[in-house]
Short mmCIF file of C-alpha atoms and ligand atoms in Angstrom, two decimals:
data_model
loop_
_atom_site.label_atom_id
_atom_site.label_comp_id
_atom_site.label_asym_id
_atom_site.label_seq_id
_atom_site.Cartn_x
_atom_site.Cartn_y
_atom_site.Cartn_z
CA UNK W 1 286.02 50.83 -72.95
CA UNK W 2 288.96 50.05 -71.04
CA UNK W 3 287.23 52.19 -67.88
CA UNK W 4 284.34 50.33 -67.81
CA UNK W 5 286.40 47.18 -67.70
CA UNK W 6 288.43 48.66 -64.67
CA UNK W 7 285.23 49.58 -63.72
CA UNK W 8 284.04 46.51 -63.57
CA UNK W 9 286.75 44.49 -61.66
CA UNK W 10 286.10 47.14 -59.39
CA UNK W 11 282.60 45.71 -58.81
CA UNK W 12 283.71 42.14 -58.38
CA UNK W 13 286.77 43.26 -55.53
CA UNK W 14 283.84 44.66 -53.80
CA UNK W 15 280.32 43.57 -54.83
CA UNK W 16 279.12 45.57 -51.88
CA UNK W 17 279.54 48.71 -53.70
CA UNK W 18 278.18 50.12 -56.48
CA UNK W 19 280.52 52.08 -58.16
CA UNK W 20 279.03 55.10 -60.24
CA UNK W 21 280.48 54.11 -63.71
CA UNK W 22 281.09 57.49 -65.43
CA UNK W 23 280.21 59.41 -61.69
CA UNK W 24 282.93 61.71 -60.58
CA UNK W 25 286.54 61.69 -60.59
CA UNK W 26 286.71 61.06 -56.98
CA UNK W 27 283.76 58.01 -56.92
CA UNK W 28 285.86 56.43 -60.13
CA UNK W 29 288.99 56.49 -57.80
CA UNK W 30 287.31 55.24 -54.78
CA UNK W 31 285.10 52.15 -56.54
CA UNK W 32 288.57 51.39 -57.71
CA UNK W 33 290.45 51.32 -54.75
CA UNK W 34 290.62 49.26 -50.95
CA UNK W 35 291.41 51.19 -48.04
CA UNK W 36 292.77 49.76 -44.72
CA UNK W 37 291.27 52.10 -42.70
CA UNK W 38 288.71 55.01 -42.81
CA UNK W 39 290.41 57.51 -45.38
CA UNK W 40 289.05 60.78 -46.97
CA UNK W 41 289.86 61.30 -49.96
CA UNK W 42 289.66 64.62 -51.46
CA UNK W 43 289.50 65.54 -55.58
CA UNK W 44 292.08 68.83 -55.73
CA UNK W 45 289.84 69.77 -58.85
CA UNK W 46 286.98 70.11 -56.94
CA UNK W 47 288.47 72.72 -54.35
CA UNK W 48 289.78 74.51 -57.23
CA UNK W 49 286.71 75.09 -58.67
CA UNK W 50 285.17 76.42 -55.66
CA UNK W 51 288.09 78.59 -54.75
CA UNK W 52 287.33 79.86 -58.73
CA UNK W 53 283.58 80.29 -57.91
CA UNK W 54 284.06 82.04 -54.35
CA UNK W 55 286.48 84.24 -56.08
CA UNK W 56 283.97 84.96 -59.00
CA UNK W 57 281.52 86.10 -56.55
CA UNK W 58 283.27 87.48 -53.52
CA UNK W 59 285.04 89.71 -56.45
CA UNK W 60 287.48 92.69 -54.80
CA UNK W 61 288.16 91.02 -52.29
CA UNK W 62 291.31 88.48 -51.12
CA UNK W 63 290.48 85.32 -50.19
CA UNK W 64 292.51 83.97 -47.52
CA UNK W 65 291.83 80.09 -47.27
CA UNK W 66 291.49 79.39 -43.48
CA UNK W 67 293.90 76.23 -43.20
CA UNK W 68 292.42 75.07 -40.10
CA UNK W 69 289.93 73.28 -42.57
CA UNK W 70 292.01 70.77 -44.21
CA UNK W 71 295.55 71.56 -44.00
CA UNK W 72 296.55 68.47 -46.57
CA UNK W 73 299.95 69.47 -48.49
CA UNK W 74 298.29 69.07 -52.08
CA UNK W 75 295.43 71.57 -50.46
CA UNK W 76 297.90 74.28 -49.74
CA UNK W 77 300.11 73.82 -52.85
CA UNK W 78 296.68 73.86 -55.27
CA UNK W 79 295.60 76.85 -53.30
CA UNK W 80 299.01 78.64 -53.55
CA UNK W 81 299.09 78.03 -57.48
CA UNK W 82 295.61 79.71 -58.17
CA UNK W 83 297.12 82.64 -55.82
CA UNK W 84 294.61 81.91 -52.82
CA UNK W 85 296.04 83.92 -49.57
CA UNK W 86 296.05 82.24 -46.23
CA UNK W 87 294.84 83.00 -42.82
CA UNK W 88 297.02 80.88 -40.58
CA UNK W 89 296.03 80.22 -36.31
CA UNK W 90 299.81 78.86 -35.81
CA UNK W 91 303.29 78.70 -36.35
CA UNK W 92 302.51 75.34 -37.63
CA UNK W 93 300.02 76.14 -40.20
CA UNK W 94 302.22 79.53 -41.36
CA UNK W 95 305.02 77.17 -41.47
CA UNK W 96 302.94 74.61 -43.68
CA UNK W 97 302.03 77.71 -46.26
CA UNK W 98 305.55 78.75 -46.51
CA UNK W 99 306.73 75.71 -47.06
CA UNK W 100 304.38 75.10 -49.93
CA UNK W 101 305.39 78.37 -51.76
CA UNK W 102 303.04 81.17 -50.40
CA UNK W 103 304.76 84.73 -49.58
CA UNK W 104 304.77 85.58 -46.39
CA UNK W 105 302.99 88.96 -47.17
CA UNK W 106 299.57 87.03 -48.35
CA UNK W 107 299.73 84.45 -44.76
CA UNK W 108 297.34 86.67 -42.02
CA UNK W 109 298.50 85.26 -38.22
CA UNK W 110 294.43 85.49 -37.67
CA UNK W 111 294.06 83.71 -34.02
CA UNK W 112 293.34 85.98 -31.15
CA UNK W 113 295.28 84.19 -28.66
CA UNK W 114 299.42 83.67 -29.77
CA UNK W 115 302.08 82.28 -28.04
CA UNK W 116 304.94 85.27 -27.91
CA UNK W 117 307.60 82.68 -29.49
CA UNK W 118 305.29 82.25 -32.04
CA UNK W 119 304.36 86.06 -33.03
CA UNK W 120 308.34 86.70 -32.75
CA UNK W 121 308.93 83.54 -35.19
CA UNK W 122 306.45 84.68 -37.62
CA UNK W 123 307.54 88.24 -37.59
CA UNK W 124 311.11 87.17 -38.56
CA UNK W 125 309.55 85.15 -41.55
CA UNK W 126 307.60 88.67 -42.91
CA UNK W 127 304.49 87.84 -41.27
CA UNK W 128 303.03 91.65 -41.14
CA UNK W 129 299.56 91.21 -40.19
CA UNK W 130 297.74 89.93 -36.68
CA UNK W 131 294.46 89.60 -35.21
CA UNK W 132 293.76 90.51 -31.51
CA UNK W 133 290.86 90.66 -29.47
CA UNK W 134 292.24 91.90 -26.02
CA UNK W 135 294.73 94.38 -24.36
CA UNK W 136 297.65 91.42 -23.50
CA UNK W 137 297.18 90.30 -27.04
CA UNK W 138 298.14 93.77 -27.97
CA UNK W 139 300.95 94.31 -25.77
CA UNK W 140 302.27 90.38 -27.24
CA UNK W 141 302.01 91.69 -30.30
CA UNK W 142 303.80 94.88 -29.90
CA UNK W 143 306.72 93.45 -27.95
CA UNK W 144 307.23 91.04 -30.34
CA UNK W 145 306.43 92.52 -34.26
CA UNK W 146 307.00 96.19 -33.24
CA UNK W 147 304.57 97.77 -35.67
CA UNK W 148 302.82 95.36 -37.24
CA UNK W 149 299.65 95.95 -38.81
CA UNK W 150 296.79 94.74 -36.38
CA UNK W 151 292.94 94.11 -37.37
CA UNK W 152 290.57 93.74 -33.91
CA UNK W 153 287.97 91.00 -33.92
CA UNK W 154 284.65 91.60 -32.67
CA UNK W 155 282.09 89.33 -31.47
CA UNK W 156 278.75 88.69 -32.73
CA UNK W 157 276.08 88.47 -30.49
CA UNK W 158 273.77 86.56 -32.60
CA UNK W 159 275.09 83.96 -35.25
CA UNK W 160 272.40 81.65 -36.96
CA UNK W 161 275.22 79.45 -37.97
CA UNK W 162 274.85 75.29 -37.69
CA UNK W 163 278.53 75.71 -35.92
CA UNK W 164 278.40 78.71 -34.27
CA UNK W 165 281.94 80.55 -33.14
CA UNK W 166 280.47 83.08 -30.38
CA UNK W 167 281.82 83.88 -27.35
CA UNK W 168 285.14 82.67 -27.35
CA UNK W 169 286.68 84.81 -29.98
CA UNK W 170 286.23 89.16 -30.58
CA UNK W 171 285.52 91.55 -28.38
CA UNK W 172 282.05 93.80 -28.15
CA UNK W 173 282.04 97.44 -29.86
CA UNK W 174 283.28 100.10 -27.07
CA UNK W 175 286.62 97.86 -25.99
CA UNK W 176 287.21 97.40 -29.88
CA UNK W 177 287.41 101.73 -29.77
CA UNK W 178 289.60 101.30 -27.33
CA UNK W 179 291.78 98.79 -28.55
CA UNK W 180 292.05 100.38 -31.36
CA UNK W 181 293.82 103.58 -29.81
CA UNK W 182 295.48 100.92 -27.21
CA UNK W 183 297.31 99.85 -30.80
CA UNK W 184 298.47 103.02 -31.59
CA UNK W 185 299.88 104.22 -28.24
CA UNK W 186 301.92 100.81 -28.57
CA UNK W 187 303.07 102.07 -31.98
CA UNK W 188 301.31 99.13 -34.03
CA UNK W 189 298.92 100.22 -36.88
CA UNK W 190 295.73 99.12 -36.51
CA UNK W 191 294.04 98.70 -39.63
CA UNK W 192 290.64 97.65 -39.27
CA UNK W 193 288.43 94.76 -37.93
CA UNK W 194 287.58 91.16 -38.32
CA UNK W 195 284.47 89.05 -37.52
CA UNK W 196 283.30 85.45 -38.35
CA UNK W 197 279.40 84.82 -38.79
CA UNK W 198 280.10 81.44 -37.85
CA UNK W 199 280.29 78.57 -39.62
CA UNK W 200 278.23 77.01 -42.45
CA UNK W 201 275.78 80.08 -41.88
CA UNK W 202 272.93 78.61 -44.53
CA UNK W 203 271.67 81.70 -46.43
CA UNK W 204 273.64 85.06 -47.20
CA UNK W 205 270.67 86.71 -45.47
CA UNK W 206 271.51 85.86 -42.40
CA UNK W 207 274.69 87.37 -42.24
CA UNK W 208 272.32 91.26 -42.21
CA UNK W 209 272.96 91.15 -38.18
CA UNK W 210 276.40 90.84 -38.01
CA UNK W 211 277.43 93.08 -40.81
CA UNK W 212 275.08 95.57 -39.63
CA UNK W 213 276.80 95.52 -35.75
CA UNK W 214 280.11 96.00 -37.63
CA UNK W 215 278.96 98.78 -39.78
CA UNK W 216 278.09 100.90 -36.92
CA UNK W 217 281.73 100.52 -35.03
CA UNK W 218 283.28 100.56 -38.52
CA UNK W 219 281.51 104.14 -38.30
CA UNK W 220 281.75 104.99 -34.71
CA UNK W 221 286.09 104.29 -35.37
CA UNK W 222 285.83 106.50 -38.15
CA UNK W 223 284.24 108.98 -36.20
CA UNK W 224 287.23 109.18 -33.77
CA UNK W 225 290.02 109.66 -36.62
CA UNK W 226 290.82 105.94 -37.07
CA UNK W 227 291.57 105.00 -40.92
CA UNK W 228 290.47 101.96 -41.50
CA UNK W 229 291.52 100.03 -44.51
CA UNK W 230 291.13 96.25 -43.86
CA UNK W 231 287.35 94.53 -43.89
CA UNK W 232 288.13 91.24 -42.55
CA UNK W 233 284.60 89.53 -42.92
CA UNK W 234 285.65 85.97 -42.17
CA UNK W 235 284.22 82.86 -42.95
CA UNK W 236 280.85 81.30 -43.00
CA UNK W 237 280.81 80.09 -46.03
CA UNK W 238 278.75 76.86 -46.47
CA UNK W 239 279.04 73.58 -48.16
CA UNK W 240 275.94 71.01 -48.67
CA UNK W 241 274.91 68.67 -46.10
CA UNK W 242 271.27 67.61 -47.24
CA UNK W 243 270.14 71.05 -46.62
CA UNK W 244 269.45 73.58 -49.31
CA UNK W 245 272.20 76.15 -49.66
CA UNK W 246 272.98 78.49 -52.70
CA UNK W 247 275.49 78.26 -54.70
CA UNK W 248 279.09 79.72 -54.05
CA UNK W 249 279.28 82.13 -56.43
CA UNK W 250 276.35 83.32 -56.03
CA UNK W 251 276.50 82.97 -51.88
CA UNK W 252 279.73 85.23 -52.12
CA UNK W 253 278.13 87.75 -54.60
CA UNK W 254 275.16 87.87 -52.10
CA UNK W 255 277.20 88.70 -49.26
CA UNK W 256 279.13 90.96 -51.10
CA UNK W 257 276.53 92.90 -52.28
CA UNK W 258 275.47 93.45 -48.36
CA UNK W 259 279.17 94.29 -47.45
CA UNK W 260 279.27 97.09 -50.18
CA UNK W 261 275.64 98.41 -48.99
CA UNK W 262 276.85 98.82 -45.94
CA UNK W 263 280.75 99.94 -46.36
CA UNK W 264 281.14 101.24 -50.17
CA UNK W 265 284.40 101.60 -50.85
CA UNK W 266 286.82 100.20 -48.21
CA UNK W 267 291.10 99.51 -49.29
CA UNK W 268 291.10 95.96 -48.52
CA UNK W 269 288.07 93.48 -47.89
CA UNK W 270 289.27 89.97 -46.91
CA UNK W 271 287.50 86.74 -46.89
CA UNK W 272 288.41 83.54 -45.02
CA UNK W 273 286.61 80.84 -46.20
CA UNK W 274 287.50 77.46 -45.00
CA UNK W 275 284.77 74.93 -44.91
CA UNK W 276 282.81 76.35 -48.17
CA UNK W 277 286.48 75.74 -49.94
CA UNK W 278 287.01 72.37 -49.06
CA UNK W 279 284.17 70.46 -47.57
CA UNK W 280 282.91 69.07 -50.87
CA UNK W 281 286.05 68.15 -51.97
CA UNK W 282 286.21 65.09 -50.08
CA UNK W 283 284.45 62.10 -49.22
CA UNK W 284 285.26 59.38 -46.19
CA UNK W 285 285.82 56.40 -47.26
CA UNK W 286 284.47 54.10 -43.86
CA UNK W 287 283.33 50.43 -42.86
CA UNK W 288 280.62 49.13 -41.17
CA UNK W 289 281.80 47.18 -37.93
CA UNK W 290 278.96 45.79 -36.78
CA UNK W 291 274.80 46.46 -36.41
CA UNK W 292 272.97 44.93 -33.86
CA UNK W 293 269.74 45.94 -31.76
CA UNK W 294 270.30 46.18 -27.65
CA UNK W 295 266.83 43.83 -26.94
CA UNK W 296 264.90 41.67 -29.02
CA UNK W 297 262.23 44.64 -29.23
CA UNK W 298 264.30 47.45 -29.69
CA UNK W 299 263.09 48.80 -32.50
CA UNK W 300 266.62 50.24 -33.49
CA UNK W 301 269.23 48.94 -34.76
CA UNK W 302 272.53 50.19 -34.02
CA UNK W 303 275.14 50.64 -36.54
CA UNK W 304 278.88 51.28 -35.36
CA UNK W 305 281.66 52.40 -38.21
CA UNK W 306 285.16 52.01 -37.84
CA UNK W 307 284.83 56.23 -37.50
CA UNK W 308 283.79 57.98 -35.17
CA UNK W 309 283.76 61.30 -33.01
CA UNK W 310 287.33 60.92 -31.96
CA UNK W 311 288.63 59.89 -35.58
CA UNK W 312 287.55 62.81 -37.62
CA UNK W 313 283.31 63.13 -37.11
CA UNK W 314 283.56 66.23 -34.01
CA UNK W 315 281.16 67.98 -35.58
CA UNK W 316 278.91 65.25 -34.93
CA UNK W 317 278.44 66.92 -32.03
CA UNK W 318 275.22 68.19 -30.83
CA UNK W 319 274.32 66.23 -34.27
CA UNK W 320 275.23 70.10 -35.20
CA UNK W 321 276.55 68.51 -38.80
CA UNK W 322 274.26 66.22 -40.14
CA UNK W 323 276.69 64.15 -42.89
CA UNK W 324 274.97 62.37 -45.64
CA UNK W 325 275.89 58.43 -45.95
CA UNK W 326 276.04 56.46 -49.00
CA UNK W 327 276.60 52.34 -49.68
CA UNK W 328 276.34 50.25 -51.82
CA UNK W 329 272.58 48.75 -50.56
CA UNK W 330 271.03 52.41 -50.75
CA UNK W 331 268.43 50.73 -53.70
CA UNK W 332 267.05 48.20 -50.83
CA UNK W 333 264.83 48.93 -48.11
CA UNK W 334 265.82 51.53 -45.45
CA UNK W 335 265.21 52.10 -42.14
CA UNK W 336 266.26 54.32 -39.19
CA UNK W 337 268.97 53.42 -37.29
CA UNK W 338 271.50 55.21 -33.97
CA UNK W 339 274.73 55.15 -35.67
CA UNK W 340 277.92 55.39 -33.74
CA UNK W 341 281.69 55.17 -33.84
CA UNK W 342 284.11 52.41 -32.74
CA UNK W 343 285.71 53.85 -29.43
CA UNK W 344 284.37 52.51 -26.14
CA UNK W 345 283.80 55.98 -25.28
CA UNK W 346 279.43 56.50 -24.92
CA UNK W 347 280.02 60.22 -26.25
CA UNK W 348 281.23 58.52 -29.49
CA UNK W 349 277.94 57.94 -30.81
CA UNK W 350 277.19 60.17 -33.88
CA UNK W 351 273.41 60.47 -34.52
CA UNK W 352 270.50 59.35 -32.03
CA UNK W 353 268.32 62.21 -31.25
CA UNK W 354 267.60 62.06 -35.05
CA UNK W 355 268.15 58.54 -36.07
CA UNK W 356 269.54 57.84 -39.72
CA UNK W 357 268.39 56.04 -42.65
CA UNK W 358 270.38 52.99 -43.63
CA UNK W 359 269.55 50.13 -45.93
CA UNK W 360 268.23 47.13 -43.50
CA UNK W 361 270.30 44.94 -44.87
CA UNK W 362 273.26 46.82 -44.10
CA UNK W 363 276.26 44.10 -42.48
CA UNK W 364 279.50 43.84 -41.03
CA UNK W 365 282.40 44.60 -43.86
CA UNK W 366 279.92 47.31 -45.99
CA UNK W 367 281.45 50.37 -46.98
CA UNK W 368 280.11 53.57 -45.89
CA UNK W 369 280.74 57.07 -47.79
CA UNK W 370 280.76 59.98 -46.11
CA UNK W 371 280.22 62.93 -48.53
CA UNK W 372 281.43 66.16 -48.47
CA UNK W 373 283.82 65.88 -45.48
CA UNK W 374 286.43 67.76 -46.92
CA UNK W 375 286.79 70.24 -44.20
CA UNK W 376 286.97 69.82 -39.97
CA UNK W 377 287.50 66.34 -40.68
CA UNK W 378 290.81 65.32 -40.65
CA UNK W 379 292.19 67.90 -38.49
CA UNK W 380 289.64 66.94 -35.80
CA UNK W 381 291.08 62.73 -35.78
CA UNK W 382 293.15 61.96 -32.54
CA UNK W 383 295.81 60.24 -32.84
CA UNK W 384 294.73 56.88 -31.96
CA UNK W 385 291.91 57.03 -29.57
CA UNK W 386 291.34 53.48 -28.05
CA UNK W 387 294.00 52.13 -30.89
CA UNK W 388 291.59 53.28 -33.79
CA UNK W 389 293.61 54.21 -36.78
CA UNK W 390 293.28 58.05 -37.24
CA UNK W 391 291.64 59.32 -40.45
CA UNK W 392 293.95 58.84 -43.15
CA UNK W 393 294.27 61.26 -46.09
CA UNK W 394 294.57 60.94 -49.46
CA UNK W 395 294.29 63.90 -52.29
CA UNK W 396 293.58 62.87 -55.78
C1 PLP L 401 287.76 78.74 -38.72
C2 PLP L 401 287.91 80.13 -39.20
C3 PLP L 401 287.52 80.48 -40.50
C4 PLP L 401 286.84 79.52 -41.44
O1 PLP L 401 285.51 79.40 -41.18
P1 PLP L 401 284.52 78.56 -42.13
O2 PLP L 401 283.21 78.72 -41.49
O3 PLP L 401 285.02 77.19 -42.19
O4 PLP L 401 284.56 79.22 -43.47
C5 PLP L 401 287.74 81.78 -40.91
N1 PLP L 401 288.31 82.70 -40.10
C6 PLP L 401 288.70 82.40 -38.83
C7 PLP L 401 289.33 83.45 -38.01
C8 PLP L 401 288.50 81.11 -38.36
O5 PLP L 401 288.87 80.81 -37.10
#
């Protein structure tokens, strides 16, 4: 009773929005709250369940949460208390996992490319395991943590991902061989490999190429006396955007069950997932600024939020990430509009090749959600681009 009467002073602070009256957690705290300026806000119950579901299907092996994704406090200390490992791409984020109580034998230092400082610092702190791609990586690493375990990160040709991670990151099959003897003249231990599919790869069945590549250098190392003990199969892992994806349990089990046709029985099989943790976690909280149309004829309207590119959307990009909006007007009719961000900056403009649906009578002051933006969101906002507040944060 006394919800619904919350609930409904709610609605009269902001008649624009229709609250969902017994909806989620998250919805209940947003209807109920004003924000200054575009804020996700992300329900820590919500990533716990998925980290329980990935872990009920990805099964044997560790999950190591890649922070990159939303490295919020609350994120890392939730994640820490379920026993979630980490795979870390800086001092920084090693520094953030230690600080919120994870061992230093469960953090992975999984970038490719290391500052020296920064392999010696996390060394000293009982960081034991590194990624590398390259010779100089190798001989950083070896200088630096003098026999640390090292997995070697191959590309993949072909990802089908929506946000692809090719190219700049793993090496191809014959100079992963030879790194991996490269490691043990430099007295490291090499211990296996690493790959990412790329990110928010759809369906489990498209992760066949990429396992399949690995399988046969996983084989071919074998082959010339390497033991190999650590599976690093990455992330990948993807969260709902208005497409159809499966489930995360079942995702995970999926993909497991083509890792073990392909591997049986390896020591250690890790999993990074980042954006399948997190991204529906969190919703952004934005405004609309302003919508006008560029002629009298234009048949589009333009619709500009106080977010944009620079303050958390990048993977707007390409309109590679396709978020779905929600206000309060969604009930009246729609129609398509080129929405954009606040910035004078004309790469700031979000969706246009494929306009998006918005209620017509959509005006200056309307909120906006953004749903599941839980991951590559925050971590994306500049600091201030053009005076725009960056993306503020708030965990629930
Ligand atoms: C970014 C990253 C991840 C997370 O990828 P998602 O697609 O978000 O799950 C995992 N591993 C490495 C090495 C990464 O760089």
């Amino acid at each position: 009773m006394e919800m619904t009467m919350t609930l409904h002073n709610a609605q009269q602070r902001d008649p624009r929005l229709v609250p969902a009256p017994f909806g989620s957690r998250l919805d209940t705290y947003i209807a109920l709250s004003d924000f200054d300026r575009p804020t996700l806000v992300v329900d820590l119950d919500r990533v716990e369940q998925q980290y329980r579901a990935l872990s009920a299907g990805l099964g044997r092996a560790t999950i190591h949460y890649a922070v990159k994704a939303n490295p919020a406090e609350e994120v890392i200390a939730r994640l820490v208390a379920l026993g979630s490992h980490f795979d870390a791409a800086s001092r920084g984020e090693i520094a953030l996992c230690l600080a919120q109580g994870a061992r230093p034998r469960d953090i992975s230092f999984g970038n490719t490319i290391k500052k020296p400082s920064d392999i010696a610092w996390a060394w000293d702190r009982g960081i034991t395991l590194f990624a590398a791609d390259s010779e100089e990586e190798l001989e950083k690493i070896a200088e630096h943590a003098p026999g640390a375990r090292v997995y070697i990160r191959l590309i993949v040709e072909t990802s089908e991902a929506d946000w692809p991670l090719t190219r700049k990151f793993g090496c191809d099959a014959s100079k992963a061989l030879e790194l991996l003897d490269y490691a043990t003249d430099l007295s490291l231990e090499p211990v296996g490999f690493s790959f990412h599919v790329g990110s928010q790869t759809r369906r489990a069945e498209m992760w066949i190429p990429a396992l399949d590549a690995l399988a046969a250098t996983w084989r071919a190392a074998q082959a010339a006396g390497h033991e190999l003990s650590v599976l690093n199969i990455g992330g990948g892992f993807p969260a709902f955007y208005g497409e159809e994806i499966e489930a995360p349990e079942a995702y995970a089990r999926a993909v497991m069950g083509l890792v073990t046709e392909r591997f049986g029985e390896v020591a250690h099989i890790m999993a990074e997932p980042g954006r399948g943790m997190v991204a529906e976690a969190g919703t952004i909280v934005a405004e609309t600024m302003l919508v006008s149309r560029k002629s009298d004829r234009d048949v589009h309207r333009w619709v500009y939020l106080d977010i944009g590119r620079f303050s958390g959307l990048a993977e707007t990009e390409g309109e590679a990430i396709r978020y779905q909006l929600e206000t309060g007007r969604d009930h009246e009719a729609m129609g398509p509009c080129i929405l954009a961000g606040p910035s004078c900056d004309s790469a700031d403009v979000l969706y246009e090749k494929r306009p998006v649906m918005l209620p017509l009578g959509l005006k200056s002051g309307d909120r906006v959600l953004i749903r599941n933006t839980g991951a590559y969101t925050s971590t994306y906002s500049s600091v201030g681009f053009n005076g725009f507040p960056p993306l503020d944060v708030v965990c629930i």
